[in-house]
XYZ file of C-alpha atoms in Angstrom:
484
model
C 34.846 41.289 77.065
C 38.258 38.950 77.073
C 39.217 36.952 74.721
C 39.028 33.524 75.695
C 41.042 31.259 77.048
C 42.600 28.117 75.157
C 42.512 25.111 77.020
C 45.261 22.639 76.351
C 45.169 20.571 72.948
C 45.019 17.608 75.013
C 41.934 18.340 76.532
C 38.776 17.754 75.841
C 37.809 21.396 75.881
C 40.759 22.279 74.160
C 39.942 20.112 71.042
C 36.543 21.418 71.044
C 37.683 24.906 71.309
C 39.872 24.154 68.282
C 37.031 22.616 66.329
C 39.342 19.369 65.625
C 37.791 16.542 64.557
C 39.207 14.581 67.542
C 37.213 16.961 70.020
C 33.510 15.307 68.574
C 35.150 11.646 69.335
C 36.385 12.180 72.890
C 33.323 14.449 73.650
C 31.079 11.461 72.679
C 33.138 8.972 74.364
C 33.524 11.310 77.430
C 30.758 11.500 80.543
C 27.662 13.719 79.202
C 27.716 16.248 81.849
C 31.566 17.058 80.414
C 30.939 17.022 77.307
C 27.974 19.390 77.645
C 29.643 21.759 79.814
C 32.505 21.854 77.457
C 30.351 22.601 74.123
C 28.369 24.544 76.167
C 31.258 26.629 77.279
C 32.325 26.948 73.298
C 29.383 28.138 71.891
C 28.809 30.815 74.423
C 32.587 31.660 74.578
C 33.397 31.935 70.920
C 37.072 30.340 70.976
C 38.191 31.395 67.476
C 40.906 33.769 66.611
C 38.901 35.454 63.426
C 34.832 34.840 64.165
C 34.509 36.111 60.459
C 36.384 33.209 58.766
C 37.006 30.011 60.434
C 33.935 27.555 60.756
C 32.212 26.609 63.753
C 28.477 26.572 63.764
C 27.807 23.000 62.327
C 30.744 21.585 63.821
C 29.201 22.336 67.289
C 25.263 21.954 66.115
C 26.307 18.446 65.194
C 27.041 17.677 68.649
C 24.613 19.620 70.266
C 22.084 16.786 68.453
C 24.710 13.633 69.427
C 24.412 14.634 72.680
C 20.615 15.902 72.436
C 21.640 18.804 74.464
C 19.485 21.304 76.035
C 19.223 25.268 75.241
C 19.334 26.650 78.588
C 22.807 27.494 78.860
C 22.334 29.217 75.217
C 19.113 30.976 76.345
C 20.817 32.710 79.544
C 23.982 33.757 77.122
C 21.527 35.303 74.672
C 19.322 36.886 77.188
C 21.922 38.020 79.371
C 22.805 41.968 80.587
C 25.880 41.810 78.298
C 23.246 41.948 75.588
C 22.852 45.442 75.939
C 26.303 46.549 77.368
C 28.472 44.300 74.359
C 26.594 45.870 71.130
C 29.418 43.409 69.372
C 28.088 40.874 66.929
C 30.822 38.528 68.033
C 29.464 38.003 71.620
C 26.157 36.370 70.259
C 26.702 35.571 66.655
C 28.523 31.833 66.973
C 25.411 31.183 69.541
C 22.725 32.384 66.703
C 24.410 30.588 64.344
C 24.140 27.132 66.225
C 20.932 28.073 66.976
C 20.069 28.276 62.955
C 22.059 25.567 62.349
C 20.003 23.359 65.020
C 16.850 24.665 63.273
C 17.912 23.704 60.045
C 17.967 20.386 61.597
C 14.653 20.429 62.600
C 14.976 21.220 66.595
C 12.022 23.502 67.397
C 12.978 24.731 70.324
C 16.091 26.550 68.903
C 13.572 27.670 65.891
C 11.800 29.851 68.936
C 14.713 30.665 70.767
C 15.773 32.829 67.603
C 12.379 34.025 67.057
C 12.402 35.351 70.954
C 15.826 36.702 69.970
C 14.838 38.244 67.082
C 11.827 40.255 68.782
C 13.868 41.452 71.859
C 17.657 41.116 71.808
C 20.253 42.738 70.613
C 21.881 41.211 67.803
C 18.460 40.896 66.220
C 19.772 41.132 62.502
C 22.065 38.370 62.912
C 18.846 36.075 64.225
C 17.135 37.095 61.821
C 19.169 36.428 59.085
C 19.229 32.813 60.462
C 15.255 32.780 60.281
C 15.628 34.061 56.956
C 16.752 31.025 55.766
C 14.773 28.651 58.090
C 11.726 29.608 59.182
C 8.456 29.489 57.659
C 6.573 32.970 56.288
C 4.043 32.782 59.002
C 6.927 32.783 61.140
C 8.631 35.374 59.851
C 5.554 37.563 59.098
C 4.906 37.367 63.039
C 8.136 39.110 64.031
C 7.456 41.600 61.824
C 5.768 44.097 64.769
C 8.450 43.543 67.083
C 11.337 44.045 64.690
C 9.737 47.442 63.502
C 9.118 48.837 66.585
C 12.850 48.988 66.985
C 12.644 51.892 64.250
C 10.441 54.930 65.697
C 8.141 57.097 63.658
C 9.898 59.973 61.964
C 12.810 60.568 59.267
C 15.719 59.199 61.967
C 13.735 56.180 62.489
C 13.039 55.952 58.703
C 17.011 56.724 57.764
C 17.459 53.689 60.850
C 15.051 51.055 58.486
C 16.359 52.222 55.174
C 20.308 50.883 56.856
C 18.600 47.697 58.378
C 16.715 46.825 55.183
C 19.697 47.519 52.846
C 22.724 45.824 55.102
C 20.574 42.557 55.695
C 22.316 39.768 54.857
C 18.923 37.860 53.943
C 16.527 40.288 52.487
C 13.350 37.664 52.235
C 11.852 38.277 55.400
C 11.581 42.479 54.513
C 10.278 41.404 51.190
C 7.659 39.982 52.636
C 6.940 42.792 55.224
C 6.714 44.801 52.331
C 3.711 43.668 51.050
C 1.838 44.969 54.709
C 3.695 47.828 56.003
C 4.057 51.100 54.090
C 7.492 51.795 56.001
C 9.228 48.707 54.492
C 8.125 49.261 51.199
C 9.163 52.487 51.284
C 12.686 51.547 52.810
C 12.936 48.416 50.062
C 12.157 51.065 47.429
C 14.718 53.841 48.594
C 17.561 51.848 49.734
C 18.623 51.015 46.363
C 18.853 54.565 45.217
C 20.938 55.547 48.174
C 23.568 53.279 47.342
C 23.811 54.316 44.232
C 23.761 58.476 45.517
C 26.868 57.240 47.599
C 28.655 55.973 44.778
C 28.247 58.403 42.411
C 28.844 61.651 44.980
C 32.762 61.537 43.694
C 34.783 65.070 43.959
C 35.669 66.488 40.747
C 38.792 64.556 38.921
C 42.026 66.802 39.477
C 44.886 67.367 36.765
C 46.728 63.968 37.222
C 50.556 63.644 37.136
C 53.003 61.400 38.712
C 54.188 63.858 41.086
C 50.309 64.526 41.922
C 49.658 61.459 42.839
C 53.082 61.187 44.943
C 51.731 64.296 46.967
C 48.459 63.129 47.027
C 49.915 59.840 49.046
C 50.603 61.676 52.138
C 48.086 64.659 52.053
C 45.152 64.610 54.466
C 42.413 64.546 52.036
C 39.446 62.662 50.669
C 41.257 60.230 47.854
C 41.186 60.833 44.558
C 38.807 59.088 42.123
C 39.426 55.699 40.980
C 41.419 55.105 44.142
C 39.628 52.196 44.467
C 38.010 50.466 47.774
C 41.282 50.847 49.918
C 41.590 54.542 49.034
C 38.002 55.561 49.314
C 38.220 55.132 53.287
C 40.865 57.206 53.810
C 40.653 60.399 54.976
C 42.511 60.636 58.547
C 46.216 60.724 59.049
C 48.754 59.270 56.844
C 50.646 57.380 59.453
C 50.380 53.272 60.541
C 47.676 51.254 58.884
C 46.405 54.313 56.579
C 49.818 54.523 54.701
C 49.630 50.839 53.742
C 45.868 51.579 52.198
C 46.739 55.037 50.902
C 50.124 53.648 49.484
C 48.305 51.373 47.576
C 46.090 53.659 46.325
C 48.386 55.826 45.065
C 50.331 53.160 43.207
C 47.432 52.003 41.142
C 47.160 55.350 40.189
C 51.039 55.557 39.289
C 49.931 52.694 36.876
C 47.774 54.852 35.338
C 49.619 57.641 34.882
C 53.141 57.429 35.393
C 55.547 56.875 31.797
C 59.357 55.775 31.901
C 60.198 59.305 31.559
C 59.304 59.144 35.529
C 61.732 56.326 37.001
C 64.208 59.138 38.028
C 61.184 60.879 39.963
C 59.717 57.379 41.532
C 63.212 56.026 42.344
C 64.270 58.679 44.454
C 60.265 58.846 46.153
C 61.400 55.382 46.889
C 64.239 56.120 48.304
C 63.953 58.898 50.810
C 60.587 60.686 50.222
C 57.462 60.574 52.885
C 55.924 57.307 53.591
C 52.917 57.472 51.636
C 54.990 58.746 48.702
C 57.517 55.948 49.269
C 55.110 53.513 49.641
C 53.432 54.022 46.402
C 56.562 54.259 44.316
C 58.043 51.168 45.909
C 55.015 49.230 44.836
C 54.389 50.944 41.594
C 58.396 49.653 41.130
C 57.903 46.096 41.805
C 54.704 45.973 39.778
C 57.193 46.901 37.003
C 60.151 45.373 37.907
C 62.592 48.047 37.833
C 65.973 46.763 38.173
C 66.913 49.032 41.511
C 63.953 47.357 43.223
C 65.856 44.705 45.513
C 68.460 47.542 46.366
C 65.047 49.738 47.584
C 63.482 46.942 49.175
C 66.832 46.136 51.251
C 66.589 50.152 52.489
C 62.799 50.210 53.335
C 62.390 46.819 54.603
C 65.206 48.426 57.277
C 63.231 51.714 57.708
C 62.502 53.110 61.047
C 58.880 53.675 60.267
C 57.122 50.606 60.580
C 54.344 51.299 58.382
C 57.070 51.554 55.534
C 58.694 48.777 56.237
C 55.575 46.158 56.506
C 54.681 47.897 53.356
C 58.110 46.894 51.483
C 57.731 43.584 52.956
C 54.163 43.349 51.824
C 55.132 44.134 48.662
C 58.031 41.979 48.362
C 55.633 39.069 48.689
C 53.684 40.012 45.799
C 56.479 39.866 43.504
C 57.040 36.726 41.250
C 60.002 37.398 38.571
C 62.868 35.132 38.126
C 65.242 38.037 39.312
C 63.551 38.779 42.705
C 63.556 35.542 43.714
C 67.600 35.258 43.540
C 67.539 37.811 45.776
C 64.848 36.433 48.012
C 67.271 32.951 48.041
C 69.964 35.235 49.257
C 68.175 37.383 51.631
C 66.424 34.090 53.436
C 70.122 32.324 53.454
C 70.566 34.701 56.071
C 72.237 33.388 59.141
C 71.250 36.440 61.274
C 67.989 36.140 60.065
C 65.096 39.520 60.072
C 62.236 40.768 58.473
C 63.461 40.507 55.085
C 64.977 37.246 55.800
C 61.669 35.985 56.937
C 59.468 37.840 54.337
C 62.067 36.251 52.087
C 61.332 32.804 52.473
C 57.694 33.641 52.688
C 58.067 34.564 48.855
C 60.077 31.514 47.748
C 57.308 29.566 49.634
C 54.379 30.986 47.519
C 56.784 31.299 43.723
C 60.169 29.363 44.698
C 60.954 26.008 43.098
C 61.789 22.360 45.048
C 65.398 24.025 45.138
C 64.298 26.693 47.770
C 62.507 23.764 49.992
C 64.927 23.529 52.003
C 65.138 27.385 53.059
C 61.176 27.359 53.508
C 61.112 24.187 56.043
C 63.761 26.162 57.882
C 61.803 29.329 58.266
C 58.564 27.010 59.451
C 60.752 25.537 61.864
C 62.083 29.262 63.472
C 59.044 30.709 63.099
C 57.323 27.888 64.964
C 59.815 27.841 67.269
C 59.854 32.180 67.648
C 56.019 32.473 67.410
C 53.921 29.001 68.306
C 51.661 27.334 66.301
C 49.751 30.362 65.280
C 51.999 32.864 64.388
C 50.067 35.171 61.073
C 53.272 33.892 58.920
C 52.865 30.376 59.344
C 50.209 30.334 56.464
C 52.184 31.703 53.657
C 54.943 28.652 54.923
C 52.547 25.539 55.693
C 51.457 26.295 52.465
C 54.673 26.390 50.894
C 56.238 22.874 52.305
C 53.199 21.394 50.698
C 53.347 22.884 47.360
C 56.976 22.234 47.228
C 56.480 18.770 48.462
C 59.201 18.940 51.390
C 59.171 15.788 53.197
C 61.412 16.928 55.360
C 58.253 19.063 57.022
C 56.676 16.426 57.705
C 56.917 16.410 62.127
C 56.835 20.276 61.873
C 53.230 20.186 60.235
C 51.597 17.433 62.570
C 52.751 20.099 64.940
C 50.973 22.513 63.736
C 47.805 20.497 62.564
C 47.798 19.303 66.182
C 48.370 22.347 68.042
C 46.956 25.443 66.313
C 43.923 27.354 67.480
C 42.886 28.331 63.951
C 41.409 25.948 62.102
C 41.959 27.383 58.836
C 46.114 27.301 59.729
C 45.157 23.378 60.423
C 43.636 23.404 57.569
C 46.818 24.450 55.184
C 48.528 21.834 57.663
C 46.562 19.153 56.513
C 46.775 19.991 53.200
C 50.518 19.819 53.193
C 50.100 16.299 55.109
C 48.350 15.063 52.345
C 51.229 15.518 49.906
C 54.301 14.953 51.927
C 52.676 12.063 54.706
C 53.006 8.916 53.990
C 50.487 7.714 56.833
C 47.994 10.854 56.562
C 45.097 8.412 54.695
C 45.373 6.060 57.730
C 46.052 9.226 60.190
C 45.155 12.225 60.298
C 43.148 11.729 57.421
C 40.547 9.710 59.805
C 40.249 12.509 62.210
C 39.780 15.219 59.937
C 36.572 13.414 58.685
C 34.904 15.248 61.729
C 36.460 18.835 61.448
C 35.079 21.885 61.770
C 36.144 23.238 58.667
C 34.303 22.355 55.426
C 37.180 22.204 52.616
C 39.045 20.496 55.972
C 36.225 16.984 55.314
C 36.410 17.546 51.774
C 40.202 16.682 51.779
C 39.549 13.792 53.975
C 37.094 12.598 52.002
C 39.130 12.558 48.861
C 42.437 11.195 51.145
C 40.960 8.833 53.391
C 41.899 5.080 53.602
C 38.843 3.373 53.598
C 39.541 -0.481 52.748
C 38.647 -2.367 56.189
C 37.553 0.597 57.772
C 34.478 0.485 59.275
C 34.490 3.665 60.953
C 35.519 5.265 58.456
C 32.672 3.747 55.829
C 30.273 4.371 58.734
C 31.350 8.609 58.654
C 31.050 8.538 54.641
C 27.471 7.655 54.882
C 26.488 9.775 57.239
C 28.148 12.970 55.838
C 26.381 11.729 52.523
C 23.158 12.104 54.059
C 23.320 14.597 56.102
C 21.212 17.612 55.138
C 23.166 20.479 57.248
C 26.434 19.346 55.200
C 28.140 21.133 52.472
C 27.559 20.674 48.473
C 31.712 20.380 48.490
C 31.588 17.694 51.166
C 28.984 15.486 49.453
C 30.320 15.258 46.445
C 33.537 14.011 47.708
C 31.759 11.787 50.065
C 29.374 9.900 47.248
C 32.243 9.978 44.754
C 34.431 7.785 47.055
C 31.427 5.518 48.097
C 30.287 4.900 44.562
C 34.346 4.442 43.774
C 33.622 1.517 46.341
């Protein structure tokens, strides 16, 4: 599968695809059969840049029932050979979730479109989780044949249930099996005590020591107990992504057992030793704020192995004492720029005061300018302008807002219009009433200008009584209609 194609912001398909607020107004002021192809094309296409975080499913149900739009085009998605060639949960799961969403709503037919899904496609556990929630027991208890049969008679088929019964997301509709089939009883029962025979089959606790745990960073190895959730999936190479998680393994063990007695051993890890080593004493370092941190930082941030050097900067950003941010104001004065430049201003953004606004907005602006509207480091940035109230960032961020495929980056956007916009309660404000993004209608609901606004009064109301809408949402909604 390829990832989709963005469509201009412009465009009707484009705003959709972006979940903007403007993309439900233009689709119900456009001709039906455009706006239907376009949602239609969304919901079977999944446009966002992380399925796992950014909201879509009610933003798209919504106008699904604006438009009272068929299910075909859903139906052939679901049903389609890529069903059993794409085992991915991302290829179906935005479509199931409309689909529960829709039910939740009341629309039957999506009610047995899931339940057809659930008996005989491939991302079953995602439609059923969605039933889980929605349908009624009789419902449920009727799948319960063809959802079993998936799991054949015998201990593999029995290991297979145990998985399904103990990674559902919504366990009601196994509790209820339970009560008619042996199988999922005995899965319900056992599950349970698996997890807990994972978590307790630990290797036996080694002779700790500061240079242990320094050798331990780089060795091919099952981690050591108490390495915590990063370490405990580590056992391949230390190299690329796996020294980041190792390295920070192995420095919350050096919190445990390294003394001051060890600074001379750490320092010089830090310095020149392995990267799984160096990335655990850099980080142990900064965690205790050991004077010859910036000089280390400056050397790994430059190293030729990449992993070490997105480690320093990673840890650079986690740092919030006075004396690393004078360094960070000279690092991201930089004319020439960099990494460390960059990661700089990143950290005066999150712990800098109204003093370093000036070297934030001018990171946004190069980064923008480098890397588009959806570069990874915008967030720590559009964040920053707001909290440090730069007005100055004003045209930067209704760049952003307007232009950015992730709706969670528009969302820091239009956070940071609230504060430094004078005309976001009477702008963007209005638009964002209809965005994708939950916390994105809660600000506007709190922001908006709603004195002689009739449109605006008229969206209140019906986010108020809306039944699909979140607790967050309503309670901003009602608290500004009751505030008159």
């Amino acid at each position: 599968m390829f990832e989709p194609a963005i469509a201009p912001s412009a465009s009707l398909l484009g705003l959709l695809q972006r979940g903007r607020g403007d993309g439900t107004l233009h689709a119900l002021a456009a001709e039906r059969l455009d706006a239907l192809a376009a949602l239609e094309e969304c919901v079977t296409t999944d446009p966002r840049r992380d399925w796992q975080v950014e909201n879509r499913s009610l933003y798209y149900a919504r106008l699904f029932m604006e438009l009272e739009a068929p299910l075909q085009g859903l139906e052939a998605h679901l049903f389609d050979a890529w069903d059993e060639l794409d085992p991915r949960e991302s290829r179906t799961g935005l479509t199931l979730a409309v689909l529960g969403r829709l039910a939740g709503y009341g629309r039957r037919d999506a009610l047995q479109l899931l339940r057809r899904y659930a008996a005989e496609g491939g991302n079953w556990a995602w439609a059923l989780d969605e039933l889980a929630v929605r349908d009624s027991d009789e419902g449920l208890r009727g799948l319960a044949d063809a959802v079993l049969a998936r799991f054949p008679e015998g201990s593999e088929g029995d290991a297979e249930l145990r998985a399904a019964v103990r990674d559902a997301y919504e366990p009601r509709p196994w509790h209820l099996w339970a009560a008619t089939h042996p199988r999922v009883a005995a899965a319900t029962e056992r599950a349970p005590f698996e997890l807990w025979q994972r978590q307790m089959s630990r290797p036996h606790t080694p002779e700790w020591s500061t240079e242990a745990v320094l050798t331990w960073a780089d060795a091919d190895a099952e981690p050591l107990p108490g390495a915590g959730a990063d370490g405990a999936a580590l056992a391949d190479r230390p190299d690329g992504r796996a020294v980041l998680r190792r390295g920070a393994a192995a420095a919350r063990l050096l919190g445990a057992v390294a003394s001051p007695a060890d600074l001379p051993v750490l320092r010089l890890a830090a310095r020149s030793g392995p990267p799984g080593a160096r990335c655990a004493a850099l980080r142990y370092l900064a965690e205790v704020d050991d004077p010859e941190v910036p000089g280390l930082m400056e050397l790994a941030a430059d190293d030729l192995h990449e992993a070490v050097a997105d480690f320093a900067l990673d840890t650079l950003g986690r740092m919030r004492g006075e004396g690393i941010l004078v360094h960070a104001r000279v690092w991201a004065s930089r004319i020439e720029g960099g990494r460390l430049a960059e990661a700089a201003a990143r950290l005066l953004a999150c712990a800098g005061g109204p003093e370093d606004a000036p070297l934030v907005v001018a990171a946004l602006h190069r980064e923008v300018s480098n890397s588009g509207p959806d570069g990874e480091s915008l967030f720590a940035l559009v964040e920053g302008v707001g909290r440090l109230q730069a007005g100055q960032a004003v045209a930067v961020l209704r760049h952003i807002y307007a232009e950015t495929v992730c709706s969670q980056l528009r969302l820091g956007a239009a956070r940071g219009l609230a504060v430094v916009d004078p005309y976001f309660a009477t702008g963007a404000a209005v638009e964002c009433l209809w965005d994708c993004e939950e916390a994105t209608r809660e600000l506007a609901a709190r922001h908006v200008r709603t004195s002689g606004n009739v449109r605006v009064l008229d969206r209140l109301r019906r986010l108020a009584a809306d039944p699909g809408e979140e607790a967050e949402v309503h309670a901003a909604v009602r608290g500004r209609l009751s505030a008159g």
